[in-house]
Amino acid sequence: MFSQHPKGLLPAALSNMGERFGYYIMNAVLVLFLCSKFGLSNETSALIYSFFYAGIYILSLVGGLIADRTSNYKGTIQVGLIIMAAGYVILSIPILATPENSTWLLTVTCVALFMIAFGNGLFKGNLQAIVGQLYDDPKYASKRDSGFQIFYVFINVGGLIAPFVAPLLRSWWLGTKGLAYNADLPALAHQFIEKGQAMGAEAYDKFTQLVGEVAPGYSGDLSAFCTNYLDAFNTGIHYSFIASVAAMLISLVIFFVYKNGLPNPPKKEAAAVVNYTAEEKQAMAKEIKQRMYALFAVLGIAIFFWFSFHQNGTSLSLFARDFVKSDAIAPEIWQAVNPFFVIVLTPVIMLIFGALSRRGKEISTPRKIGIGMGIAGLAYLFLMIYSNMMGYPSAEEFTKLAPNVAENLKSGWWIMFVIYFFLTVAELFISPLGLSFVSKVAPKNMQGLCQGLWLGATAVGNLMLWVGPLMYSAWPIWEAWGVFLAVCLISMVVMFSMVKWLERVTA
C-alpha cells in the first residue's frame, strides 16, 4: 500500500490515527455523558456539543494562521497534541457531580472541551498541509489523491475502534460495583435526586422497576442508590478518557520520532511584478468574482449537509439511546458504524467512479455533490417512514412510558446500520469531493482562504446541530426526521439547478 508513496506518509497517518482514536472516544459519548453526568437536558447537551464541534473547525483556521505566521508547522502540531492531552486529562478525573459543585464542574468540563478543540485546531489542518507537501515532489505528484485516500482511511480506523472503549469500561466499572448498565436510568436518577417521589407516578414506577433490574434485591435508600449508580456509571466513562490521553501521547511520540523525515513548507517567494492592461484586469476580476460566487453557492449546500450528517453525534445518538434496544449494543457503539462503512465503501465508490470515467461517462463534482444530498435524504426518508409506522411519539413522551411498554416498541439494531449506510455514502459523495471542488474553483492566490471557508461552512452547520435534539424531544420524531429530509431534498434541488453553471466555472 505504501510502497509507491513517500516514506513520511505512514508516520503521518499513524500520528493522525492515534489522535483520531482519542478524539472519537470522547466524541462518541459526549452528548450522552453530559446528560448522565450533570443531568442536563438533551437540548442543553446538544448545544454544548454544537459549540464544541463548531469550535474545532473554527479554531483550525487559527491553527493554520499560527503555523503560517511562525512557519513552524511541526512545532504547532506538537503543541496541539500536548494541549489536547491536557484536556483529556481533565476529563478523566472522576469527580461526582452534585447540586453544590455542578456549576464549577460543568465549567471545568467546558474548559477541557475548549482545550481539546483548540489543540485539534493546531493539529488537524497543519498535519494535512504537511501530507500535501510530501506530494510536491514530482516523483510522487501523481499519487496525491490516493495518498490522501490512504490518510483518510487511517482516520476512520481510529474512529472505528474508539466507540467501543467507553461502553466497555463503563460496563466493567458498573460490574465491579454489582450494578448493570441501563441507558434510561441516569436521567431518572437525576430526577429522583431533584424531586424525590414528586417526580411523578409514572416516572417513579419506571425508576423503581429499573433499579430492580440493574441491582436485583436492592432494598436500601433510593437517594443513596442514585448517587452510587451515577458515580459508577460516569466513572467508567471518565476512565475511558485515560485511553484518549494515551492515544495523544502515542501520536506525539510517533510524530516526534519521525518529524525530521517530514517536509518543512517552503518559504514564500516574492511574487514577480506583472503589468496587466485594464481589459485584462477587468477580465481577471470578473473570473475571480464568478469563482467566488460558485464557491459560496457550494458552501451553502455544505452547511446543510453537515447540519444533517452530524446529527450522528446528537439526535441520532439520542435515538439510539432511547428508541433502539441497547441490551446487546450500547448506543455509543453506533458511532463506529460510520467509519466502518467509510473503510469498506471507499474502494467501491472509487471503482464505480473510475469505471464511469473510462466509459466517458464521468460525473462532474457538482453533480456528485447533488447526488450526495439526495442520498443523505434517503436516510431520513427511511427513518421518517419507519418512525411513523411504529407510531413513535416525541422522545420526551416515549421516555415516560413504562419500561416493558417502551422495550416492546424499541427498534432492533439493524435500523442504525441502514441509516449510517446511506449517510456514509452521502459523505463519500460530498466531503472529499467538496474539498476537490474548492481546490478547483479557488483563485490561485486564495487557496488557503478558500479551504478555510470550507471549514467555516462546516462550523456553521455544526452550530445548528442543537436544533435536531430540540425537535426530537418536542415533536413526534417522524416530524423531526421529516425536517432533515426536507433540508436534504431542497439542497439537492438547488444544487442540481446550479450544476451547469458550476460546471462552466470549473471547466
XYZ file of C-alpha atoms in Angstrom, residues 5 8 23 35 46 106 121 133 161 169 231 250 260 268 279 281 285 299 335 370 390 425 444 455 468:
25
model
C 4.238 6.690 -1.650
C 6.569 10.190 5.574
C -10.906 12.105 19.813
C -26.775 14.092 30.193
C -26.550 19.114 22.232
C -19.514 21.855 34.254
C -7.243 23.212 15.598
C 3.918 18.798 0.978
C -12.191 1.200 17.216
C -15.063 0.465 30.576
C -20.958 7.812 40.308
C 1.391 7.756 21.275
C 12.714 15.011 10.714
C 7.038 32.146 0.294
C -9.040 44.944 -20.044
C -7.539 43.262 -15.067
C -11.666 40.373 -11.689
C -20.562 26.290 0.768
C -20.636 5.813 16.227
C -26.105 16.985 -5.599
C -44.044 2.483 14.581
C -22.392 7.006 1.075
C -4.617 30.531 -7.053
C -14.032 24.573 7.278
C -32.137 18.402 15.971
